[in-house]
């Protein structure tokens, strides 16, 4: 078993961080060590999201940490926010996913597109963890192609009537509130897509957990069904007038967090592999002394260092206000791919022990297959980059 | 109730210590520094004391160089209200450090001054009691928890095979050890708020150390273990050795 986790910092990125960012890192790292690590293995096996951690995450200020203090948030810069995601995912991608969804996909759209009343009602509760949120964009038949969505909000005399279904919704069955994207006009009119704030106790709203998952087992993934869900006029996010662009802006926020987060899972796997390689004796010596494992470890360190630099620079650009969604696509795609590779290689280095839940690499490996696929699949991000490079859309 | 906490910046207790080239100091390159963990208990104790009283300020004091600001801001992020950095020689011995602190603390109206029971780096356990002596205050060391009632502080200590309760009249100096005061996390809002809290920096009163570190050396390598045999036959001998030689059972 590994000793206390100390991260990976071969290129001395620490010296690029502010004192405040380092303090944020230390706080979240300690919290993950004390509170997440002792329970995550069991939670995973029990297929249980450790909901008991939510109030603590709220108290620490993890939820929507880069949103302003006036709404009960911590008001951190984006590098500090990224570091939080890194440290949470060092524990488990499911824990980071919870925070990503709550912050980037629920609190961010309410902050960016909501009315002042919606912000005052929901943001402080979501920041403290008193309320849990989920985000509904993807549908059973429309994942990579959300423009085809069939969920529809129909205008009624005094509000809206919502019908349709959403799928692969993190936090869905636990949520108190859902930000749901629906067409308000004709089928196929993507400009009519609007966001709605839907309390999950509204009649006609049901959420069912997805069964049979092999990944993200310590996280809830659900299907949402809306059957004649009657909503008041002010359920709509009034500024969500950009059609599909606005839900995609939310995804850009979340993908930014993923680009950082997976550096954490990769670090956890590397840390475990490094420590195991020095302790595990085979053929009269530690396996870390064998060339084949040294190549593995050298590749891991190299890729993590590259990914750290990508995430850090992306954070600088986000704070400067110059970051583009295409740059986020590159970082999400490259860093998740890196983490998938490292988790798999770490698991292999661990030999038979590597399939046990006491070790973390296989859990990360399984989780990362979801991360590879959600928030824009690896392949779609390839096409986004392809379009950016050539000017020709391939989708 | 106002409480002052004296804290010290020390190498992370997880650090693998390397001796500097002079053979008398620690190599600090690449070493992470933290607030001494015992001082964190003292900060936590002070914050709870303030919360229980419903009013008052928690003020942090340290002797160090500019980099000790980080240590103070960590305490401010936990919830302390203000801090002062006395810029001076951090290698000073206990008495010199105590005198520098007293020059700052003399005349304070804070009924309680708290320290960690010892600094995690040099383990001297001197400064708290020396400050108490120089200020003519009562001093209780190694306190695991305490309550204030009127002008009396009731301190609980763990002693061999039991516990001890000591009452002292305020104003007093307490040194805090591991027990009831698991330090809280510095919340992210607390970290942001820490930037806006007052952190004064001033020159420490001149001090003259009387102690000199003559040499530092790492502990000798551990000797190889002993294999007493294999299989069930070896168990009685193993038990005998554990009992008689190792005193482990």
Coordinates of C-alpha atoms in Angstrom, one line a residue:
Chain A
X1 CA 0.0 0.0 0.0
X2 CA 1.2 3.5 -0.7
X3 CA 2.1 6.0 2.0
X4 CA 0.7 9.5 2.2
X5 CA -0.2 10.8 -1.2
X6 CA 2.1 13.6 -2.2
X7 CA 1.1 14.2 -5.8
X8 CA 3.4 14.4 -8.8
X9 CA 5.3 17.5 -9.5
X10 CA 8.4 16.7 -11.6
X11 CA 8.4 20.1 -13.3
X12 CA 8.0 22.1 -10.1
X13 CA 4.5 23.4 -11.1
X14 CA 4.1 24.2 -7.4
X15 CA 6.2 27.3 -7.9
X16 CA 3.7 28.5 -10.5
X17 CA 0.9 28.3 -8.0
X18 CA -0.1 31.1 -5.7
X19 CA 0.0 30.6 -2.0
X20 CA -3.8 30.5 -2.0
X21 CA -3.9 27.8 -4.7
X22 CA -1.4 25.7 -2.8
X23 CA -3.5 26.1 0.4
X24 CA -6.6 25.0 -1.5
X25 CA -4.7 22.0 -2.8
X26 CA -3.5 21.1 0.7
X27 CA -7.0 21.4 2.2
X28 CA -8.7 19.3 -0.5
X29 CA -5.8 16.7 -0.5
X30 CA -6.1 16.3 3.3
X31 CA -9.8 16.0 3.1
X32 CA -9.7 13.4 0.4
X33 CA -7.1 11.5 2.4
X34 CA -9.1 11.6 5.6
X35 CA -12.6 11.3 4.4
X36 CA -12.7 9.8 0.9
X37 CA -9.9 7.2 0.9
X38 CA -11.1 5.2 3.9
X39 CA -14.6 4.6 2.4
X40 CA -14.3 4.7 -1.3
X41 CA -13.3 1.1 -1.9
X42 CA -16.4 -0.2 0.0
X43 CA -18.7 2.4 -1.5
X44 CA -17.5 1.2 -5.0
X45 CA -18.1 -2.4 -4.2
X46 CA -21.5 -1.5 -2.7
X47 CA -22.3 0.6 -5.8
X48 CA -23.1 3.5 -3.5
X49 CA -22.5 7.2 -3.9
X50 CA -21.2 8.3 -0.5
X51 CA -23.8 11.0 0.0
X52 CA -22.7 11.6 3.5
X53 CA -19.7 13.5 2.1
X54 CA -21.9 16.2 0.4
X55 CA -22.5 18.4 3.4
X56 CA -18.7 18.3 4.1
X57 CA -18.0 19.3 0.5
X58 CA -20.4 22.2 0.9
X59 CA -18.8 23.3 4.1
X60 CA -15.4 23.2 2.6
X61 CA -16.7 25.3 -0.3
X62 CA -15.9 22.8 -3.1
X63 CA -19.3 23.2 -4.8
X64 CA -19.3 25.9 -7.4
X65 CA -16.0 27.1 -5.9
X66 CA -15.2 29.5 -8.9
X67 CA -18.6 31.3 -8.6
X68 CA -18.9 34.6 -6.6
X69 CA -19.1 34.9 -2.9
X70 CA -22.3 36.9 -3.0
X71 CA -24.1 33.6 -3.8
X72 CA -22.5 31.6 -1.0
X73 CA -19.6 30.4 -3.2
X74 CA -15.9 30.6 -2.5
X75 CA -15.0 32.9 -5.4
X76 CA -11.8 31.1 -6.4
X77 CA -9.9 31.5 -9.6
X78 CA -10.0 28.8 -12.2
X79 CA -6.7 27.3 -11.5
X80 CA -7.7 26.8 -7.8
X81 CA -11.0 25.3 -9.1
X82 CA -9.0 23.0 -11.4
X83 CA -6.8 21.9 -8.5
X84 CA -9.9 21.0 -6.5
X85 CA -11.1 18.8 -9.3
X86 CA -7.7 17.2 -9.5
X87 CA -7.6 16.4 -5.8
X88 CA -11.2 15.1 -5.8
X89 CA -10.6 12.8 -8.7
X90 CA -7.4 11.5 -7.1
X91 CA -10.0 10.0 -4.7
X92 CA -12.5 8.8 -7.3
X93 CA -13.9 10.0 -10.6
X94 CA -17.4 9.6 -9.1
X95 CA -16.7 12.1 -6.3
X96 CA -15.3 14.6 -8.8
X97 CA -18.2 14.0 -11.2
X98 CA -20.6 14.9 -8.4
X99 CA -18.8 18.2 -7.8
X100 CA -18.4 18.9 -11.6
X101 CA -22.1 18.4 -12.2
X102 CA -23.2 20.4 -9.2
X103 CA -20.8 23.3 -9.9
X104 CA -20.3 23.4 -13.7
X105 CA -23.6 22.0 -14.9
X106 CA -26.2 23.1 -12.4
X107 CA -24.8 26.2 -10.5
X108 CA -23.1 27.6 -13.5
X109 CA -26.1 27.8 -15.8
X110 CA -28.3 29.2 -13.0
X111 CA -25.5 31.8 -12.4
X112 CA -25.0 32.5 -16.1
X113 CA -28.5 32.3 -17.5
X114 CA -30.8 32.5 -14.4
X115 CA -32.8 35.4 -13.0
X116 CA -31.7 37.1 -9.8
X117 CA -34.5 35.3 -8.0
X118 CA -33.4 31.9 -9.3
X119 CA -29.8 32.6 -8.3
X120 CA -30.8 33.7 -4.8
X121 CA -33.1 30.7 -4.4
X122 CA -30.8 28.0 -5.6
X123 CA -27.1 29.0 -5.5
X124 CA -26.6 29.2 -1.8
X125 CA -28.4 25.9 -1.2
X126 CA -26.4 24.2 -3.9
X127 CA -23.1 25.7 -2.6
X128 CA -23.7 24.4 0.9
X129 CA -24.8 20.9 -0.4
X130 CA -28.3 21.4 1.2
X131 CA -29.6 20.8 -2.3
X132 CA -28.2 18.5 -4.9
X133 CA -28.6 19.2 -8.6
X134 CA -28.4 17.3 -11.9
X135 CA -28.2 18.4 -15.6
X136 CA -30.4 17.0 -18.3
X137 CA -29.2 17.4 -21.9
X138 CA -28.3 13.9 -23.2
X139 CA -31.2 11.7 -24.3
X140 CA -31.5 8.0 -25.0
X141 CA -31.1 8.5 -28.7
X142 CA -29.2 11.8 -28.7
X143 CA -25.8 11.7 -27.0
X144 CA -23.2 13.1 -29.3
X145 CA -25.9 14.8 -31.3
X146 CA -27.9 16.8 -28.8
X147 CA -29.4 18.9 -31.5
X148 CA -31.8 16.0 -32.2
X149 CA -33.3 16.2 -28.8
X150 CA -37.0 15.4 -28.5
X151 CA -37.7 16.6 -25.0
X152 CA -40.1 19.5 -25.4
X153 CA -41.4 22.3 -23.2
X154 CA -44.8 23.5 -24.5
X155 CA -46.1 26.9 -23.6
X156 CA -49.3 26.7 -21.5
X157 CA -51.5 29.5 -20.2
X158 CA -49.5 30.1 -17.0
X159 CA -46.2 28.3 -17.7
X160 CA -44.7 25.3 -19.4
X161 CA -45.5 21.6 -19.8
X162 CA -42.5 19.4 -20.1
X163 CA -42.4 16.0 -21.8
X164 CA -39.5 13.7 -22.8
X165 CA -36.6 11.8 -21.3
X166 CA -33.0 12.3 -20.4
X167 CA -30.4 9.6 -20.0
X168 CA -26.9 9.1 -18.3
X169 CA -27.7 11.8 -15.7
X170 CA -25.2 12.0 -12.9
X171 CA -26.9 12.6 -9.5
X172 CA -30.3 12.1 -11.2
X173 CA -31.9 10.0 -8.5
X174 CA -30.5 12.1 -5.7
X175 CA -31.2 15.5 -7.1
X176 CA -33.5 18.1 -5.6
X177 CA -33.4 20.2 -8.7
X178 CA -32.7 19.5 -12.4
X179 CA -31.5 21.9 -15.0
X180 CA -33.3 20.5 -18.1
X181 CA -32.8 21.5 -21.7
X182 CA -35.8 21.3 -23.9
X183 CA -37.1 22.6 -27.2
X184 CA -39.8 25.2 -27.0
X185 CA -40.4 25.4 -30.7
X186 CA -40.8 22.9 -33.5
X187 CA -38.9 19.6 -33.5
X188 CA -35.4 20.3 -34.9
X189 CA -35.5 24.0 -34.2
X190 CA -32.3 24.1 -32.1
X191 CA -32.6 27.8 -31.6
X192 CA -35.7 27.2 -29.5
X193 CA -33.7 25.1 -26.9
X194 CA -34.1 26.7 -23.5
X195 CA -33.0 25.7 -20.0
X196 CA -35.5 25.0 -17.2
X197 CA -35.0 24.8 -13.5
X198 CA -37.2 21.8 -12.4
X199 CA -37.6 20.8 -8.8
X200 CA -37.6 17.0 -8.8
X201 CA -40.7 16.7 -6.6
X202 CA -42.8 18.3 -9.4
X203 CA -45.5 15.8 -10.3
X204 CA -44.7 13.9 -13.5
X205 CA -40.9 13.9 -12.9
X206 CA -39.4 10.5 -12.3
X207 CA -35.7 9.4 -12.0
X208 CA -34.5 5.8 -12.2
X209 CA -31.0 4.6 -11.6
X210 CA -29.3 3.0 -14.4
X211 CA -28.7 -0.7 -13.7
X212 CA -25.7 -2.9 -14.5
X213 CA -23.0 -0.3 -14.7
X214 CA -19.3 -1.5 -14.7
X215 CA -17.9 2.0 -14.2
X216 CA -18.4 5.0 -11.9
X217 CA -20.0 2.6 -9.3
X218 CA -19.6 5.2 -6.5
X219 CA -21.8 7.6 -8.4
X220 CA -25.5 7.7 -9.3
X221 CA -26.3 7.6 -13.0
X222 CA -30.0 7.9 -13.8
X223 CA -32.6 8.2 -16.4
X224 CA -35.1 11.1 -16.1
X225 CA -38.6 10.9 -17.4
X226 CA -40.9 13.9 -17.7
X227 CA -44.6 13.2 -18.2
X228 CA -46.7 16.3 -18.4
X229 CA -44.5 18.1 -15.9
X230 CA -46.3 21.4 -15.3
X231 CA -43.9 24.2 -14.6
X232 CA -44.5 27.9 -13.7
X233 CA -43.5 30.7 -16.1
X234 CA -40.4 31.5 -14.1
X235 CA -39.0 28.0 -14.3
X236 CA -37.2 29.0 -17.5
X237 CA -33.7 30.3 -17.3
X238 CA -34.5 33.7 -18.9
X239 CA -31.1 34.3 -20.4
X240 CA -30.8 30.9 -21.9
X241 CA -31.6 32.2 -25.4
X242 CA -28.6 31.0 -27.3
X243 CA -30.1 27.7 -28.4
X244 CA -27.7 24.8 -28.1
X245 CA -24.8 27.1 -27.5
X246 CA -25.8 27.7 -23.9
X247 CA -25.9 24.0 -22.7
X248 CA -22.6 23.6 -24.6
X249 CA -21.1 26.5 -22.6
X250 CA -22.0 24.5 -19.5
X251 CA -20.2 21.5 -20.9
X252 CA -17.1 23.7 -21.6
X253 CA -17.0 24.5 -17.9
X254 CA -17.4 20.9 -16.9
X255 CA -14.8 19.7 -19.5
X256 CA -12.4 22.2 -18.1
X257 CA -12.7 20.5 -14.7
X258 CA -12.3 17.1 -16.3
X259 CA -9.0 18.1 -17.9
X260 CA -7.7 18.8 -14.4
X261 CA -9.6 16.1 -12.7
X262 CA -8.1 13.2 -14.6
X263 CA -4.6 14.4 -13.8
X264 CA -5.6 13.5 -10.2
X265 CA -6.7 10.0 -11.1
X266 CA -3.5 9.5 -13.1
X267 CA -1.4 10.7 -10.2
X268 CA -3.2 8.3 -7.9
X269 CA -2.4 5.4 -10.2
X270 CA 1.2 6.5 -10.7
X271 CA 1.7 7.0 -7.0
X272 CA 0.4 3.5 -6.3
X273 CA 2.5 1.9 -9.1
X274 CA 5.7 3.7 -8.0
X275 CA 5.3 2.7 -4.4
X276 CA 4.3 -0.9 -5.3
X277 CA 7.3 -1.3 -7.6
X278 CA 9.7 -0.5 -4.9
X279 CA 8.1 -2.9 -2.4
X280 CA 7.1 -5.9 -4.5
X281 CA 9.9 -8.4 -4.7
X282 CA 10.1 -10.8 -7.6
X283 CA 13.2 -12.7 -8.9
X284 CA 15.1 -11.6 -5.8
X285 CA 14.6 -7.8 -6.2
X286 CA 12.0 -5.1 -6.3
X287 CA 10.1 -5.1 -9.6
X288 CA 10.9 -1.4 -9.8
X289 CA 14.5 -2.5 -10.6
X290 CA 13.3 -4.3 -13.7
X291 CA 13.7 -2.4 -17.0
X292 CA 10.2 -3.2 -18.1
X293 CA 8.6 -1.5 -15.1
X294 CA 10.9 1.4 -15.3
X295 CA 9.8 2.1 -18.9
X296 CA 6.2 1.9 -17.6
X297 CA 6.9 4.4 -14.8
X298 CA 8.9 6.7 -17.1
X299 CA 6.0 6.8 -19.6
X300 CA 3.6 7.6 -16.8
X301 CA 5.6 10.4 -15.3
X302 CA 6.1 11.9 -18.8
X303 CA 2.5 11.9 -19.7
X304 CA 1.3 13.2 -16.3
X305 CA 3.8 16.1 -16.6
X306 CA 2.6 16.9 -20.1
X307 CA -1.0 16.8 -18.9
X308 CA -0.3 19.0 -15.9
X309 CA 1.2 21.7 -18.1
X310 CA -1.8 21.5 -20.5
X311 CA -4.2 21.9 -17.6
X312 CA -2.2 24.7 -16.0
X313 CA -2.0 26.7 -19.2
X314 CA -5.7 26.1 -19.9
X315 CA -6.4 27.5 -16.5
X316 CA -4.3 30.6 -17.2
X317 CA -6.3 31.2 -20.4
X318 CA -9.6 30.7 -18.6
X319 CA -8.7 33.2 -16.0
X320 CA -7.5 35.6 -18.7
X321 CA -10.8 35.1 -20.5
X322 CA -9.2 33.9 -23.7
X323 CA -9.8 30.2 -23.4
X324 CA -11.8 28.7 -26.4
X325 CA -14.0 25.6 -26.4
X326 CA -11.6 24.1 -28.9
X327 CA -8.7 24.4 -26.5
X328 CA -10.9 22.7 -23.9
X329 CA -11.6 19.9 -26.3
X330 CA -7.9 19.3 -26.8
X331 CA -7.3 19.2 -23.1
X332 CA -10.2 17.0 -22.2
X333 CA -9.4 14.6 -25.0
X334 CA -5.6 14.4 -24.4
X335 CA -5.7 14.3 -20.6
X336 CA -8.5 11.7 -20.3
X337 CA -6.7 9.5 -22.9
X338 CA -3.5 9.9 -20.8
X339 CA -5.2 9.0 -17.6
X340 CA -6.8 5.9 -19.2
X341 CA -3.4 4.7 -20.4
X342 CA -1.8 5.3 -17.0
X343 CA -4.6 3.6 -15.0
X344 CA -4.3 0.5 -17.3
X345 CA -0.5 0.4 -17.1
X346 CA -0.6 0.9 -13.3
X347 CA -3.1 -1.9 -12.9
X348 CA -0.8 -4.2 -15.0
X349 CA 2.2 -3.3 -13.0
X350 CA 0.4 -4.3 -9.8
X351 CA 0.0 -7.8 -11.1
X352 CA -2.7 -9.9 -9.6
X353 CA -3.0 -7.5 -6.7
X354 CA -4.1 -4.9 -9.2
X355 CA -7.5 -6.5 -9.6
X356 CA -8.3 -6.0 -5.9
X357 CA -10.3 -3.2 -4.6
X358 CA -7.7 -2.5 -1.9
X359 CA -5.6 -1.0 -4.7
X360 CA -7.0 1.9 -6.5
X361 CA -5.8 1.7 -10.1
X362 CA -8.4 -0.7 -11.4
X363 CA -11.2 1.4 -9.9
X364 CA -9.7 4.4 -11.7
X365 CA -9.3 2.4 -14.8
X366 CA -12.9 1.4 -14.9
X367 CA -14.1 4.9 -14.0
X368 CA -12.1 6.6 -16.6
X369 CA -13.9 4.6 -19.4
X370 CA -16.9 6.7 -18.5
X371 CA -14.9 9.9 -18.3
X372 CA -13.5 9.0 -21.8
X373 CA -17.1 8.8 -23.0
X374 CA -19.0 11.5 -21.2
X375 CA -18.9 15.3 -21.7
X376 CA -18.1 14.8 -25.4
X377 CA -16.7 11.5 -26.3
X378 CA -13.0 11.2 -27.1
X379 CA -14.0 10.7 -30.8
X380 CA -16.3 13.8 -30.9
X381 CA -13.5 15.9 -29.5
X382 CA -11.2 14.5 -32.3
X383 CA -13.8 15.8 -34.8
X384 CA -14.0 19.1 -33.1
X385 CA -10.3 19.5 -33.4
X386 CA -10.4 18.2 -36.9
X387 CA -12.8 20.9 -37.8
X388 CA -10.7 23.5 -36.1
X389 CA -7.7 22.4 -38.0
X390 CA -9.2 22.0 -41.5
X391 CA -12.3 24.2 -41.3
X392 CA -14.4 21.2 -42.5
X393 CA -16.9 19.6 -40.2
X394 CA -16.9 15.8 -40.2
X395 CA -20.1 15.3 -38.2
Chain B
X1 CA -12.7 36.2 25.0
X2 CA -9.4 37.1 23.3
X3 CA -6.9 34.4 22.8
X4 CA -3.4 34.6 21.4
X5 CA -1.8 31.6 19.7
X6 CA 1.9 31.4 19.1
X7 CA 2.7 29.2 16.1
X8 CA 5.8 28.0 14.3
X9 CA 6.6 27.1 10.8
X10 CA 8.3 23.6 10.6
X11 CA 9.1 21.1 7.9
X12 CA 6.2 18.8 6.9
X13 CA 6.4 15.9 9.3
X14 CA 6.4 13.6 6.2
X15 CA 9.6 15.2 4.9
X16 CA 12.6 13.0 4.5
X17 CA 15.2 15.1 6.3
X18 CA 18.5 15.7 4.6
X19 CA 21.4 17.3 6.5
X20 CA 22.9 20.5 5.0
X21 CA 26.5 20.7 3.9
X22 CA 27.6 22.4 7.1
X23 CA 26.5 19.3 9.1
X24 CA 24.6 21.5 11.5
X25 CA 21.4 22.5 9.6
X26 CA 18.7 20.9 7.5
X27 CA 18.7 21.1 3.8
X28 CA 15.6 23.1 3.0
X29 CA 15.6 23.0 -0.8
X30 CA 12.4 21.3 -2.0
X31 CA 11.1 20.8 1.5
X32 CA 7.5 21.6 2.2
X33 CA 6.8 23.6 5.3
X34 CA 3.6 23.5 7.4
X35 CA 2.3 24.9 10.7
X36 CA 3.6 22.6 13.5
X37 CA 0.8 20.1 14.1
X38 CA 0.7 20.8 17.8
X39 CA 0.2 24.5 17.0
X40 CA -2.8 23.5 14.8
X41 CA -4.4 21.9 17.9
X42 CA -3.8 25.2 19.8
X43 CA -5.4 27.2 16.9
X44 CA -8.4 24.9 17.0
X45 CA -8.6 25.2 20.7
X46 CA -8.5 29.0 20.5
X47 CA -11.2 29.0 17.8
X48 CA -13.5 26.8 19.9
X49 CA -12.8 29.0 22.9
X50 CA -14.0 32.0 21.0
X51 CA -17.0 30.2 19.6
X52 CA -18.0 29.0 23.0
X53 CA -17.7 32.5 24.5
X54 CA -19.5 34.0 21.5
X55 CA -17.1 36.9 21.2
X56 CA -13.4 37.8 21.2
X57 CA -10.5 37.6 18.8
X58 CA -8.0 35.0 18.0
X59 CA -4.6 36.5 17.2
X60 CA -1.7 34.5 15.9
X61 CA 1.9 35.4 16.6
X62 CA 5.0 33.9 15.1
X63 CA 8.7 34.5 15.0
X64 CA 10.2 33.9 11.6
X65 CA 11.1 35.1 8.1
X66 CA 8.8 36.4 5.4
X67 CA 7.9 32.8 4.4
X68 CA 6.2 32.4 7.8
X69 CA 3.4 34.6 6.4
X70 CA 2.1 31.5 4.7
X71 CA 1.9 29.7 8.0
X72 CA 0.0 32.6 9.5
X73 CA -2.4 32.8 6.6
X74 CA -3.1 29.1 7.1
X75 CA -4.3 29.9 10.6
X76 CA -6.2 32.9 9.4
X77 CA -7.9 30.6 6.8
X78 CA -8.9 28.3 9.7
X79 CA -10.6 31.2 11.3
X80 CA -8.2 33.3 13.3
X81 CA -8.9 37.0 13.1
X82 CA -5.4 38.6 12.9
X83 CA -1.8 37.8 12.9
X84 CA 1.6 39.3 13.5
X85 CA 4.9 38.2 12.1
X86 CA 8.0 39.1 14.2
X87 CA 10.8 39.0 11.7
X88 CA 13.8 37.6 13.3
X89 CA 16.3 34.8 13.6
X90 CA 14.4 31.5 13.4
X91 CA 17.4 29.5 14.6
X92 CA 17.3 31.3 17.9
X93 CA 17.2 29.2 21.0
X94 CA 14.1 28.8 23.2
X95 CA 14.9 31.6 25.6
X96 CA 15.7 34.1 22.9
X97 CA 12.5 33.2 21.1
X98 CA 10.5 33.5 24.3
X99 CA 12.0 36.9 25.0
X100 CA 11.1 38.1 21.5
X101 CA 7.6 36.9 21.9
X102 CA 7.2 38.5 25.3
X103 CA 8.4 41.8 23.9
X104 CA 5.3 41.6 21.6
X105 CA 2.9 40.0 24.1
X106 CA 3.7 42.1 27.2
X107 CA 0.6 44.2 28.2
X108 CA -1.9 42.1 26.2
X109 CA -5.3 41.9 27.6
X110 CA -5.8 38.3 26.3
X111 CA -6.4 36.1 29.3
X112 CA -5.1 33.0 27.4
X113 CA -2.0 32.5 25.4
X114 CA -1.8 29.1 23.8
X115 CA 1.1 27.2 22.3
X116 CA 1.5 23.7 20.8
X117 CA 3.0 21.5 23.4
X118 CA 6.2 21.5 21.4
X119 CA 7.5 22.4 17.9
X120 CA 7.4 19.3 15.6
X121 CA 11.0 20.1 14.4
X122 CA 13.2 20.6 17.5
X123 CA 10.9 19.1 20.2
X124 CA 12.3 21.4 22.8
X125 CA 9.1 22.2 24.7
X126 CA 10.6 25.4 26.1
X127 CA 9.0 28.5 24.7
X128 CA 5.5 28.2 26.2
X129 CA 6.7 27.8 29.8
X130 CA 9.4 30.4 29.3
X131 CA 6.9 32.9 28.0
X132 CA 4.7 32.2 31.0
X133 CA 7.6 32.6 33.4
X134 CA 8.8 35.9 31.8
X135 CA 5.2 37.3 31.9
X136 CA 4.5 36.0 35.4
X137 CA 1.6 33.9 34.2
X138 CA 0.4 30.5 35.4
X139 CA 1.3 27.8 33.0
X140 CA -0.2 24.3 32.3
X141 CA 1.6 22.1 29.8
X142 CA 0.4 19.2 27.7
X143 CA -3.3 20.1 27.9
X144 CA -5.6 17.8 26.0
X145 CA -8.8 20.0 26.6
X146 CA -9.8 22.9 28.8
X147 CA -12.8 25.0 29.8
X148 CA -12.9 28.6 30.9
X149 CA -15.2 29.6 33.7
X150 CA -15.0 33.1 35.1
X151 CA -11.3 33.8 35.8
X152 CA -10.4 30.1 36.1
X153 CA -9.3 27.7 33.3
X154 CA -9.8 24.0 34.0
X155 CA -7.3 21.9 32.2
X156 CA -7.4 18.2 31.5
X157 CA -4.1 16.3 31.0
X158 CA -3.4 12.7 30.2
X159 CA -1.0 11.2 32.7
X160 CA 0.4 7.7 33.0
X161 CA -2.6 5.4 33.6
X162 CA -5.2 8.1 34.1
X163 CA -6.1 11.7 33.7
X164 CA -5.3 14.8 35.7
X165 CA -7.4 18.0 36.1
X166 CA -5.6 21.3 36.9
X167 CA -7.2 24.6 37.5
X168 CA -5.3 27.8 36.9
X169 CA -6.2 31.4 37.5
X170 CA -6.3 33.6 34.4
X171 CA -4.3 35.1 32.8
X172 CA -2.5 31.9 31.9
X173 CA -0.4 30.2 29.3
X174 CA -1.4 26.7 28.1
X175 CA 0.5 24.3 25.8
X176 CA -1.8 22.1 23.9
X177 CA -1.3 18.5 22.8
X178 CA -3.2 15.9 20.8
X179 CA -6.6 15.2 22.3
X180 CA -9.9 17.1 21.9
X181 CA -8.8 19.6 19.3
X182 CA -8.6 17.9 15.9
X183 CA -7.9 20.9 13.7
X184 CA -10.6 21.9 11.2
X185 CA -9.9 22.2 7.5
X186 CA -9.2 25.7 6.2
X187 CA -12.4 26.1 4.1
X188 CA -12.1 27.6 0.7
X189 CA -14.0 30.6 1.8
X190 CA -11.7 30.9 4.8
X191 CA -8.7 30.8 2.4
X192 CA -10.2 33.7 0.4
X193 CA -11.1 35.6 3.6
X194 CA -7.6 35.1 5.0
X195 CA -6.3 37.5 2.3
X196 CA -8.3 40.3 3.7
X197 CA -7.4 39.8 7.4
X198 CA -4.8 41.9 9.1
X199 CA -1.3 40.4 9.0
X200 CA 1.3 42.8 10.6
X201 CA 4.9 42.4 10.1
X202 CA 7.5 44.0 12.3
X203 CA 11.1 43.4 13.4
X204 CA 11.5 41.1 16.3
X205 CA 13.2 42.5 19.4
X206 CA 16.9 41.8 19.4
X207 CA 17.7 38.5 20.9
X208 CA 20.8 36.7 21.9
X209 CA 20.9 33.0 21.6
X210 CA 22.9 31.0 24.2
X211 CA 22.6 27.6 22.6
X212 CA 24.5 26.4 19.5
X213 CA 23.7 23.4 17.4
X214 CA 27.0 21.6 17.2
X215 CA 26.1 18.8 14.8
X216 CA 23.2 17.1 13.1
X217 CA 23.4 13.5 11.8
X218 CA 20.8 11.0 10.5
X219 CA 20.0 8.0 12.7
X220 CA 22.1 4.9 11.9
X221 CA 20.7 2.5 9.4
X222 CA 18.4 -0.1 10.9
X223 CA 20.0 -3.4 11.5
X224 CA 18.7 -6.3 9.5
X225 CA 15.9 -8.3 11.0
X226 CA 16.3 -11.7 12.6
X227 CA 14.6 -14.8 11.2
X228 CA 14.0 -17.2 14.1
X229 CA 12.9 -20.2 12.0
X230 CA 10.0 -21.2 9.7
X231 CA 6.7 -22.8 10.2
X232 CA 4.8 -23.5 13.4
X233 CA 7.9 -24.8 15.2
X234 CA 9.3 -21.3 15.3
X235 CA 6.3 -19.8 17.0
X236 CA 7.3 -20.5 20.7
X237 CA 10.8 -18.9 20.1
X238 CA 9.2 -15.9 18.3
X239 CA 6.8 -15.4 21.2
X240 CA 9.7 -15.7 23.7
X241 CA 11.8 -13.1 21.9
X242 CA 8.8 -10.7 21.4
X243 CA 8.2 -11.0 25.2
X244 CA 11.7 -11.0 26.5
X245 CA 13.8 -9.1 24.0
X246 CA 11.5 -6.8 22.3
X247 CA 9.1 -6.2 25.2
X248 CA 6.4 -6.1 22.6
X249 CA 3.8 -8.4 24.1

